[in-house]
Amino acid sequence: MTIQGLTVALSKGRIMDQTLDLLREAGLPVPQDIETSRKLILPSMGGEIEFILAKPVDVPTYVEYGVADLGVVGKDVLVEAGRDLYELLDLNIGRCKMSVAGLPEKPAHYAMPRVASKYPRIATEYFRGRGQQVEVIFLNGSVELAPLIGLAERIVDVVETGRTLKENGLVVQEDIMDISTRLVANRMSFRLKSQAIDEFVRLLRPVVKKEETV
Amino acid sequence: MEKPILFEKPRGVRDVLPPLAARKREVEKRVAKVFQRWGYEEIVTPTFEYADTFLNGAFRDEEDNLFKFIERSGRTVVLRPDMTAPIARVVSSLLKEQPLPLRLSYNAPIFRQQDPAAGRDAEFTQSGVELLGDATPDADAEVIALAITALQEAGVAGFRLAIGQVAYLQGLFAEHVDSEAVRARLSDALLAKDIVGYERIVTADVAEEKAREVLLEVPRLRGSLDVLKRARALTSSAQALAALDNLDSIWKVLQLHNTEEFLQIDLSLLLGREYYSGAIFEGYAPHVGFPVCSGGRYDELVGKFGRQTPATGFMIGIERVLDVLEKSMPQKAAERYLLLYEERDRYPVIGFAAFLRSKRFIVTAQRVEDVAAEVAVKRPDDVLVIAFQAGKLITRDKLVSALYTDFSHMFSL
């Protein structure tokens, strides 16, 4: 195997299990105890790949600074981080949408429109692009709460099944973009470890395509 | 917590303290020396200039990145965001009568307003050259070989340069994509390094199947010389084929410069500056997340200042080189010294060991059968091995060799 000496940062949480399934299906050396271990850095059995388990928002940072050669992370996090990375492959997992949502009874116009989001950059750019002046309020979580307690009329957030929105009495008003999980690469690693990275992508690509048709 | 209000600095600028300042000066000196040896003459231009100099083609889309202020006359002045435009201005004005080709070099602080993260400072130092008035592949090869030599001289190890040709992509896109808007989006995606996005645009917005297949190959046009062959099979555009011929000729000259081992071809390479018109390149070193140098041919830019001349050049990011040096050779001081000697060298070694100990070094003097064999043995990281062979001290540690010189003088060995 020509995959040697790569460090891969994986996003913990929602997409972790699916990511590992894909990597295993592609025949990539995934450490057996990666799901159960509490370690945050795990080398593969043969020492070919080192896996770093990171909080999703930190993955683009790790990869841009080059402490990881490759990263697996959602498009939502990537766009919000605005880092200078190679985006190599759409893994077709973690599919969802970035949407604007709010209460069903929409006022005719907002006097001082406020939008709450975990994604202030995406929200700001979206509304600026549509020529709307809004105040974007950054929240760390439970964004759905904002319209209910009158903090903001609308929210910008990822919508997977829409269940959370529904349970909180919110509806999707506009879709901003499709989101899925991506494989990203550091700029220097893409050059200096091009063979190993090309091989990694070559192994992963057919597995990903299969997922797409399911 | 106390706030050091008085000493707070704006974002993106830094103080360079000793010993880093000395190291920075040293790197700049070495690079300047290489430029000089290759016949490049240094030029100094003002730190700030009229905004028009930079908006004249080069920084049109990057106006937000400029540090601007208003001169008393009411004209907008900016801190220079690069050196290429000022040199183009000088070559078209003060040096108008100077015969071409001209070889100029510089070392200068550069200023850009950008998100201060991951190697994007507001003030940074560039050392570079411009070769004006030479359109031959020999000129392209010269600046590439010079970039390699300068990086080597600066002490950077394990780096690679990727070479591309902007005219190849222009020709290929013009041949296979009718819509100018789609062509622009394809270029933007490659520039943003968004291969997923690029493939998506090709799949969604290019009607013809043959064209789609060709365009999907573009991100894979990376590697050694055989890439040119693969690239040739994808196109019949005269512009694209000429670009490949050009790269081929440049490569032949680069072989004579003995630089192949540092090079790879990447026809999907695009650099941000829109003035590039031919062969372009970017340099990458291990351990740091950003390119250490970049450059290429810009035949149209100087003409915008009134003197039509082809030109090529590059710059090295001095702070980035320092970062590479810092990370690739951690200069941890040795904590223990191991002096290896054979019987015949007993005389100076035992004395030298005592001399070192008197200077508070921890020193082991070890007599062995065969010094050469013992040197090859792996030791702990904090042990510095010093070998004595045939009355001579062999070490790369500057401190120890300096001390040995002192010792030899004292005892007139």
XYZ file of C-alpha atoms in Angstrom:
627
model
C 0.000 0.000 0.000
C 1.313 3.406 -0.928
C -0.667 5.119 1.800
C 2.033 5.950 4.258
C 2.503 8.693 6.775
C -0.859 10.395 6.490
C -2.596 12.124 9.373
C -6.377 12.278 9.041
C -8.639 14.425 11.223
C -12.123 12.959 11.684
C -15.153 14.856 12.944
C -16.498 13.383 16.141
C -20.242 13.057 16.558
C -23.028 12.843 14.025
C -21.065 11.653 10.988
C -18.349 9.652 12.732
C -19.877 6.165 12.404
C -20.765 6.601 8.758
C -17.286 7.952 8.032
C -15.676 4.905 9.626
C -17.979 2.574 7.668
C -16.887 4.228 4.427
C -13.197 4.094 5.296
C -13.462 0.409 6.244
C -15.399 -0.422 3.097
C -12.698 1.274 1.038
C -10.169 -1.043 2.647
C -8.395 1.735 4.493
C -6.662 0.730 7.728
C -8.952 1.951 10.489
C -7.914 1.155 14.075
C -10.262 -1.427 15.562
C -10.729 0.311 18.859
C -11.419 3.725 17.335
C -15.081 3.698 18.445
C -14.409 2.533 21.954
C -11.090 4.141 22.804
C -10.964 7.408 24.659
C -7.729 8.354 22.991
C -7.829 11.286 20.599
C -4.895 10.201 18.464
C -4.978 6.655 17.110
C -2.499 5.111 14.700
C -3.691 2.387 12.335
C -2.437 -1.154 13.038
C 0.374 -0.977 10.520
C 1.130 2.623 11.440
C 0.241 3.860 7.925
C -2.357 6.406 8.999
C -2.761 8.383 12.180
C -6.302 9.376 13.013
C -7.077 12.470 15.048
C -10.560 12.693 16.527
C -11.592 16.317 16.683
C -14.570 18.517 17.242
C -15.997 19.194 13.749
C -15.435 22.967 13.874
C -11.748 22.381 14.590
C -11.133 20.030 11.659
C -10.659 22.786 9.024
C -8.224 24.538 11.363
C -6.163 21.377 11.902
C -5.997 20.776 8.185
C -5.177 24.344 7.191
C -2.320 24.552 9.658
C -1.054 21.207 8.396
C -1.178 19.236 11.660
C -3.491 16.918 9.725
C -2.996 16.171 6.025
C -6.603 15.211 5.404
C -9.860 15.981 7.161
C -13.428 14.725 7.069
C -15.917 17.474 7.792
C -19.338 18.826 6.838
C -19.702 21.463 4.139
C -21.532 23.679 6.642
C -18.465 23.797 8.890
C -16.169 24.288 5.893
C -18.052 27.265 4.507
C -18.369 28.837 7.932
C -14.637 28.401 8.639
C -13.582 29.930 5.307
C -10.208 28.195 5.383
C -7.860 27.727 2.450
C -8.077 23.972 1.784
C -8.421 21.522 -1.065
C -11.875 20.015 -1.219
C -11.229 16.602 -2.750
C -14.292 14.418 -2.455
C -17.963 14.555 -1.525
C -18.504 11.582 0.778
C -22.271 11.783 0.291
C -22.986 11.219 3.954
C -24.397 13.610 6.524
C -26.732 14.986 3.874
C -28.864 17.919 4.964
C -29.694 21.488 4.043
C -28.691 24.877 5.388
C -31.973 26.732 5.662
C -33.702 29.831 6.942
C -36.538 28.956 9.304
C -39.010 30.890 11.379
C -42.499 30.901 12.833
C -45.241 30.082 10.298
C -46.992 33.427 10.628
C -44.528 35.667 8.861
C -44.897 39.421 9.360
C -45.173 41.539 6.200
C -41.912 43.231 6.985
C -39.397 43.181 9.779
C -38.648 46.506 11.412
C -35.312 45.457 12.910
C -34.796 41.989 11.434
C -32.741 39.664 13.580
C -31.437 36.226 12.662
C -29.973 33.767 15.146
C -27.427 31.204 13.982
C -24.520 28.956 14.815
C -23.246 29.987 11.394
C -22.831 33.772 11.507
C -20.653 33.947 8.395
C -23.025 31.915 6.236
C -26.043 33.834 7.545
C -24.427 37.240 7.038
C -23.293 36.454 3.520
C -26.613 34.962 2.522
C -28.651 37.965 3.568
C -26.093 40.427 2.227
C -26.228 38.597 -1.090
C -29.988 39.108 -1.183
C -29.647 42.787 -0.343
C -31.317 42.432 3.048
C -30.140 44.187 6.176
C -30.296 41.872 9.129
C -28.622 41.665 12.469
C -27.035 38.254 12.892
C -26.924 36.950 16.453
C -24.389 34.230 17.142
C -25.598 31.375 19.336
C -23.726 28.231 20.314
C -26.687 25.882 20.314
C -30.464 25.412 20.644
C -30.909 27.980 17.914
C -34.567 26.905 17.479
C -35.263 28.554 20.776
C -34.537 32.047 19.489
C -37.837 32.703 17.632
C -39.865 31.187 20.484
C -38.512 33.553 23.076
C -38.404 36.575 20.827
C -34.640 36.850 20.494
C -34.834 36.711 16.705
C -37.601 36.266 14.147
C -35.658 33.819 12.035
C -32.816 31.328 12.337
C -30.242 29.928 9.942
C -29.367 26.325 10.721
C -28.838 22.869 9.260
C -32.048 20.956 8.696
C -31.832 17.193 8.399
C -35.314 15.725 8.840
C -37.040 18.878 9.992
C -38.241 17.177 13.142
C -36.602 19.560 15.577
C -38.091 22.499 13.709
C -41.533 20.939 13.685
C -41.486 20.114 17.353
C -40.684 23.742 18.053
C -43.365 25.011 15.692
C -40.951 26.417 13.105
C -41.080 26.071 9.327
C -38.411 26.285 6.649
C -38.720 29.528 4.715
C -35.790 29.339 2.319
C -33.021 26.858 1.536
C -29.519 28.296 1.385
C -27.415 25.344 0.253
C -27.074 21.569 0.242
C -24.740 20.159 2.844
C -22.812 16.902 2.879
C -19.569 15.595 4.294
C -16.360 16.365 2.431
C -12.809 15.084 2.351
C -10.429 18.051 2.526
C -6.653 18.272 2.217
C -3.948 20.614 3.399
C -2.405 22.641 0.559
C 1.145 21.472 1.190
C 0.251 17.848 1.859
C -1.704 17.805 -1.407
C 1.656 18.472 -3.113
C 4.246 16.855 -0.922
C 2.230 13.702 -0.165
C 0.359 13.627 -3.444
C 0.832 9.911 -4.045
C -0.557 8.833 -0.700
C -3.438 11.296 -0.945
C -4.312 10.302 -4.516
C -4.366 6.667 -3.409
C -6.588 7.498 -0.424
C -9.048 9.249 -2.749
C -8.853 6.479 -5.342
C -9.830 3.869 -2.740
C -12.601 5.985 -1.294
C -14.183 7.233 -4.518
C -15.922 3.989 -5.671
C -17.354 3.367 -2.202
C -18.804 6.852 -2.164
C -20.376 6.500 -5.580
C -22.139 3.366 -4.419
C -23.696 5.226 -1.517
C -25.036 7.813 -3.907
C -27.219 5.388 -5.844
C -28.761 3.787 -2.755
C -5.658 40.367 34.691
C -3.791 43.544 33.866
C -4.267 44.908 30.392
C -1.124 46.125 28.604
C -3.119 48.811 26.817
C -0.221 51.042 25.884
C 1.671 48.280 24.164
C -1.184 46.624 22.326
C -0.536 46.267 18.596
C -2.969 46.241 15.695
C -4.003 42.811 14.475
C -1.691 41.060 12.074
C 1.583 42.820 12.902
C 4.357 41.511 15.089
C 7.550 42.445 16.865
C 10.531 40.358 15.860
C 12.699 39.789 18.890
C 16.199 38.416 19.204
C 17.330 35.851 18.259
C 14.640 35.569 15.561
C 15.457 39.017 14.165
C 19.054 37.976 13.580
C 17.916 34.765 11.934
C 15.535 36.683 9.695
C 18.316 39.043 8.648
C 20.536 36.051 7.927
C 17.944 34.416 5.659
C 17.385 37.696 3.800
C 21.127 38.122 3.368
C 21.576 34.630 1.964
C 18.709 35.032 -0.471
C 19.958 38.471 -1.575
C 23.407 36.999 -2.165
C 21.957 34.355 -4.497
C 20.013 36.983 -6.448
C 23.207 39.006 -6.782
C 25.220 36.032 -8.009
C 22.642 35.442 -10.740
C 23.079 39.047 -11.937
C 19.983 40.644 -10.386
C 20.322 44.225 -9.117
C 18.451 45.426 -6.090
C 15.733 48.048 -6.375
C 13.979 49.958 -3.573
C 10.577 51.555 -4.126
C 8.417 53.648 -1.765
C 6.498 51.947 1.040
C 3.302 53.711 -0.072
C 2.112 54.686 -3.515
C -1.012 55.931 -5.280
C -3.734 53.310 -5.226
C -3.942 53.465 -9.023
C -0.569 51.721 -9.298
C -2.076 48.604 -7.738
C -5.619 48.878 -9.031
C -4.166 49.012 -12.546
C -5.012 45.403 -13.221
C -3.366 43.569 -10.373
C -5.495 44.243 -7.324
C -8.779 45.256 -8.888
C -10.729 42.551 -7.085
C -8.844 42.821 -3.859
C -9.429 46.437 -2.937
C -10.582 45.452 0.563
C -7.149 44.023 1.211
C -5.347 47.339 0.840
C -4.304 49.655 3.647
C -5.488 53.019 2.358
C -5.189 56.604 3.391
C -5.819 59.973 1.805
C -2.971 62.267 0.861
C -3.257 66.035 1.362
C -4.004 66.426 -2.351
C -7.046 64.185 -1.851
C -5.641 61.229 -3.773
C -5.801 57.745 -2.303
C -2.513 56.281 -1.215
C -1.920 52.645 -0.210
C 0.780 50.702 1.584
C 2.248 48.420 -1.068
C 0.437 45.067 -1.274
C 3.122 43.636 -3.583
C 6.339 44.627 -5.369
C 5.543 43.572 -8.913
C 3.315 46.552 -9.725
C 5.788 49.194 -8.399
C 8.589 47.575 -10.396
C 6.405 47.550 -13.515
C 5.784 51.262 -12.901
C 9.502 52.049 -12.508
C 10.477 50.015 -15.563
C 7.931 51.968 -17.623
C 8.970 55.374 -16.286
C 12.365 56.010 -14.669
C 13.991 53.051 -16.392
C 12.169 53.612 -19.677
C 15.392 54.170 -21.595
C 17.236 51.238 -20.026
C 17.675 48.448 -22.551
C 15.960 45.144 -21.861
C 16.307 42.544 -20.508
C 16.422 43.936 -16.974
C 17.068 41.802 -13.918
C 15.840 43.402 -10.691
C 15.577 42.086 -7.148
C 14.007 43.347 -3.937
C 13.517 42.665 -0.258
C 10.640 44.608 1.206
C 7.832 44.641 3.760
C 4.432 44.072 2.152
C 1.081 45.116 3.627
C -2.306 43.498 3.244
C -5.481 43.627 5.270
C -6.574 40.041 5.649
C -7.927 37.677 8.272
C -4.928 37.329 10.547
C -4.839 33.531 10.680
C -2.685 30.748 9.296
C 0.224 32.701 7.884
C -1.802 35.685 6.706
C -0.157 38.583 8.492
C -0.942 42.210 7.743
C 2.759 42.990 7.364
C 5.236 40.495 5.988
C 8.530 40.421 4.093
C 9.029 39.324 0.529
C 12.315 38.749 -1.272
C 11.982 38.357 -4.987
C 13.103 39.072 -8.518
C 11.613 40.289 -11.782
C 13.145 39.428 -15.152
C 11.805 41.897 -17.703
C 12.092 41.827 -21.479
C 12.719 38.143 -22.041
C 9.906 35.963 -23.368
C 11.994 32.836 -23.931
C 11.482 29.599 -21.988
C 15.053 30.137 -20.797
C 13.826 33.129 -18.775
C 10.998 31.113 -17.197
C 13.433 28.322 -16.366
C 15.926 30.837 -14.973
C 13.533 32.271 -12.405
C 12.336 28.788 -11.390
C 15.915 27.545 -10.978
C 16.756 30.734 -9.093
C 13.819 30.204 -6.726
C 15.071 26.682 -6.026
C 18.635 27.863 -5.424
C 17.460 30.650 -3.129
C 15.333 28.270 -1.041
C 18.240 25.836 -0.783
C 20.613 28.596 0.213
C 18.142 29.750 2.855
C 18.320 26.261 4.335
C 14.874 24.969 3.370
C 14.891 21.202 2.859
C 12.421 18.824 1.261
C 10.526 21.459 -0.733
C 8.752 21.022 -4.071
C 7.671 23.444 -6.762
C 4.487 22.881 -8.751
C 4.508 24.354 -12.248
C 1.411 25.176 -14.265
C 0.511 27.168 -17.369
C -2.527 29.437 -17.268
C -2.863 29.434 -21.075
C -3.475 25.677 -21.095
C -6.618 25.971 -18.993
C -7.753 29.036 -20.937
C -7.413 27.143 -24.220
C -8.985 23.953 -22.886
C -11.962 25.771 -21.352
C -12.520 27.861 -24.496
C -12.527 24.683 -26.580
C -14.948 22.679 -24.440
C -17.169 25.228 -22.701
C -19.268 27.695 -24.680
C -20.609 29.783 -21.834
C -18.196 32.384 -20.543
C -19.982 32.382 -17.193
C -19.410 28.634 -16.760
C -15.737 29.039 -17.738
C -15.356 31.692 -15.051
C -17.017 29.450 -12.455
C -14.730 26.549 -13.375
C -11.660 28.768 -12.933
C -12.993 30.115 -9.651
C -13.537 26.579 -8.337
C -9.984 25.539 -9.232
C -8.628 28.739 -7.712
C -10.588 27.991 -4.534
C -9.146 24.420 -4.660
C -12.705 23.163 -4.578
C -12.419 20.005 -6.674
C -15.829 18.786 -5.515
C -17.351 22.065 -6.700
C -15.436 21.914 -9.983
C -16.671 18.390 -10.741
C -20.189 19.430 -9.861
C -20.144 22.370 -12.293
C -18.782 20.119 -15.032
C -21.462 17.494 -14.434
C -24.310 19.975 -14.168
C -23.447 22.670 -16.700
C -21.471 21.062 -19.505
C -23.821 19.446 -21.989
C -21.513 17.376 -24.167
C -20.339 14.072 -22.750
C -16.918 14.195 -24.433
C -16.288 17.663 -22.991
C -17.322 16.467 -19.535
C -14.841 13.592 -19.648
C -12.035 15.923 -20.708
C -12.809 18.511 -18.040
C -13.038 15.914 -15.260
C -9.453 14.932 -16.080
C -8.122 18.419 -15.269
C -7.714 17.955 -11.489
C -5.689 14.820 -12.205
C -3.171 16.554 -14.476
C -0.519 16.491 -11.762
C 2.780 14.657 -11.634
C 5.955 14.385 -13.665
C 6.643 15.045 -17.332
C 4.166 12.413 -18.591
C 1.357 14.749 -17.494
C 2.105 16.862 -20.571
C 1.453 13.860 -22.798
C -1.864 13.130 -21.085
C -2.788 16.807 -21.314
C -2.011 16.901 -25.034
C -4.473 14.095 -25.733
C -7.290 16.142 -24.209
C -7.189 19.101 -26.536
C -6.824 20.360 -30.066
C -6.939 24.015 -29.037
C -3.987 25.885 -30.535
C -3.632 27.982 -27.390
C -3.591 24.958 -25.083
C -1.131 23.064 -27.283
C 1.167 26.094 -27.446
C 1.053 26.267 -23.652
C 2.142 22.615 -23.444
C 4.952 23.205 -25.966
C 6.029 26.133 -23.808
C 6.116 23.977 -20.654
C 8.006 21.307 -22.555
C 10.696 23.804 -23.587
C 10.908 25.228 -20.064
C 11.309 21.718 -18.661
C 14.191 21.022 -21.076
C 16.044 24.097 -19.812
C 15.263 23.154 -16.215
C 16.906 19.771 -16.818
C 20.085 21.654 -17.687
C 19.720 23.581 -14.447
C 19.608 20.188 -12.705
C 16.414 20.952 -10.868
C 14.001 18.191 -11.917
C 13.954 16.508 -8.521
C 12.324 19.626 -7.032
C 9.605 19.944 -9.644
C 6.179 18.603 -10.388
C 3.752 19.652 -13.066
C 0.232 20.678 -12.130
C -1.881 21.943 -14.980
C -4.797 22.644 -12.631
C -2.677 25.197 -10.757
C -4.020 28.734 -10.706
C -2.698 31.591 -8.587
C -4.807 34.445 -7.335
C -3.141 37.337 -9.141
C -5.039 37.855 -12.365
C -2.042 39.291 -14.212
C -0.348 35.927 -14.778
C -0.281 34.999 -18.466
C 1.989 31.952 -18.908
C 4.004 29.519 -16.821
C 3.315 29.922 -13.094
C 4.696 28.151 -10.052
C 4.302 27.793 -6.334
C 6.690 26.271 -3.752
C 5.748 24.026 -0.825
C 7.832 22.936 2.138
C 7.103 20.365 4.821
C 5.713 21.342 8.236
C 4.087 24.624 7.226
C 0.606 25.022 5.850
C 1.295 27.757 3.281
C 3.434 28.154 0.155
C 6.969 29.484 0.671
C 7.266 31.064 -2.761
C 5.211 31.783 -5.848
C 5.618 33.470 -9.176
C 5.258 33.259 -12.913
C 4.993 35.036 -16.222
C 2.995 38.254 -16.535
C 3.425 39.584 -20.077
C 0.525 42.070 -20.021
C 1.073 43.907 -16.727
C 4.036 46.144 -17.574
C 2.245 47.270 -20.731
C -0.502 48.764 -18.562
C 2.113 51.210 -17.287
C 3.106 52.166 -20.825
C 6.003 49.928 -21.803
C 5.176 46.718 -23.640
C 7.479 44.022 -22.386
C 7.203 40.384 -21.399
C 8.163 39.646 -17.824
C 8.443 36.909 -15.253
C 9.458 36.756 -11.598
C 8.749 35.326 -8.172
C 8.831 36.132 -4.498
C 9.809 34.205 -1.394
C 7.882 34.737 1.848
C 10.673 35.324 4.367
C 8.547 34.712 7.483
C 7.306 31.464 5.980
C 10.859 30.318 5.325
C 11.697 31.136 8.944
C 8.719 29.084 10.035
C 9.945 26.116 7.966
C 13.449 26.409 9.390
C 12.118 26.608 12.916
C 9.942 23.522 12.479
C 12.263 21.337 10.442
C 15.306 21.614 12.674
C 14.384 22.003 16.290
C 17.568 23.489 17.661
C 17.548 21.782 20.980
C 20.865 22.160 22.733
C 22.695 18.944 23.429
C 22.795 18.146 27.097
C 25.528 15.559 27.191
C 28.677 15.289 25.113
C 30.229 11.966 24.173
C 33.839 12.167 22.981
C 34.836 9.044 21.060
C 38.538 8.376 20.530
C 40.999 5.691 19.613
C 44.181 5.037 21.510
C 46.398 7.270 19.345
C 44.164 10.325 20.017
C 44.226 9.876 23.750
C 46.500 12.871 24.217
C 44.280 15.757 23.099
C 40.978 14.133 23.996
C 41.460 13.688 27.710
C 42.671 17.267 27.984
C 39.800 18.596 25.889
C 37.274 16.684 27.978
C 38.662 18.316 31.094
C 38.557 21.688 29.364
C 34.876 21.211 28.462
C 34.037 20.069 31.987
C 35.723 23.183 33.342
C 33.160 25.080 31.243
C 30.395 23.162 33.007
C 29.624 20.759 30.144
C 28.704 17.177 30.932
C 31.296 15.152 29.068
C 32.010 11.476 28.678
C 35.309 10.535 27.041
C 35.107 6.993 25.687
C 37.980 5.049 24.204
C 36.814 2.687 21.445
C 38.375 0.279 18.933
C 36.940 1.916 15.845
C 35.562 5.452 16.005
C 33.867 5.266 12.604
C 31.844 2.228 13.680
C 30.900 3.756 17.004
C 29.733 7.019 15.454
C 27.104 5.068 13.526
C 25.538 3.717 16.735
C 22.252 5.363 17.587
C 22.288 7.386 20.824
C 19.636 9.215 22.821
C 18.573 12.575 21.370
C 20.232 14.670 24.024
C 23.667 13.114 23.495
C 25.941 14.903 21.083
C 28.615 12.629 19.679
C 32.003 14.157 18.970
C 34.447 11.975 17.105
C 38.223 12.164 17.138
C 39.887 10.644 14.146
C 43.578 10.834 13.314
C 44.138 13.812 15.607
C 41.184 15.690 14.189
C 37.923 16.673 15.823
C 34.904 15.877 13.680
C 31.670 17.566 14.669
C 28.987 19.737 13.140
C 28.358 21.483 16.407
C 29.683 25.012 15.971
C 30.025 25.640 19.676
C 32.201 22.588 20.232
C 34.451 23.306 17.258
C 34.871 26.896 18.457
C 35.778 25.619 21.930
C 38.225 23.143 20.445
C 39.928 25.960 18.533
C 40.280 27.858 21.821
C 41.607 24.758 23.526
C 44.152 24.088 20.746
C 45.476 27.640 20.954
C 45.782 27.502 24.708
C 47.762 24.304 24.636
C 49.374 25.036 21.241
C 48.491 21.635 19.849
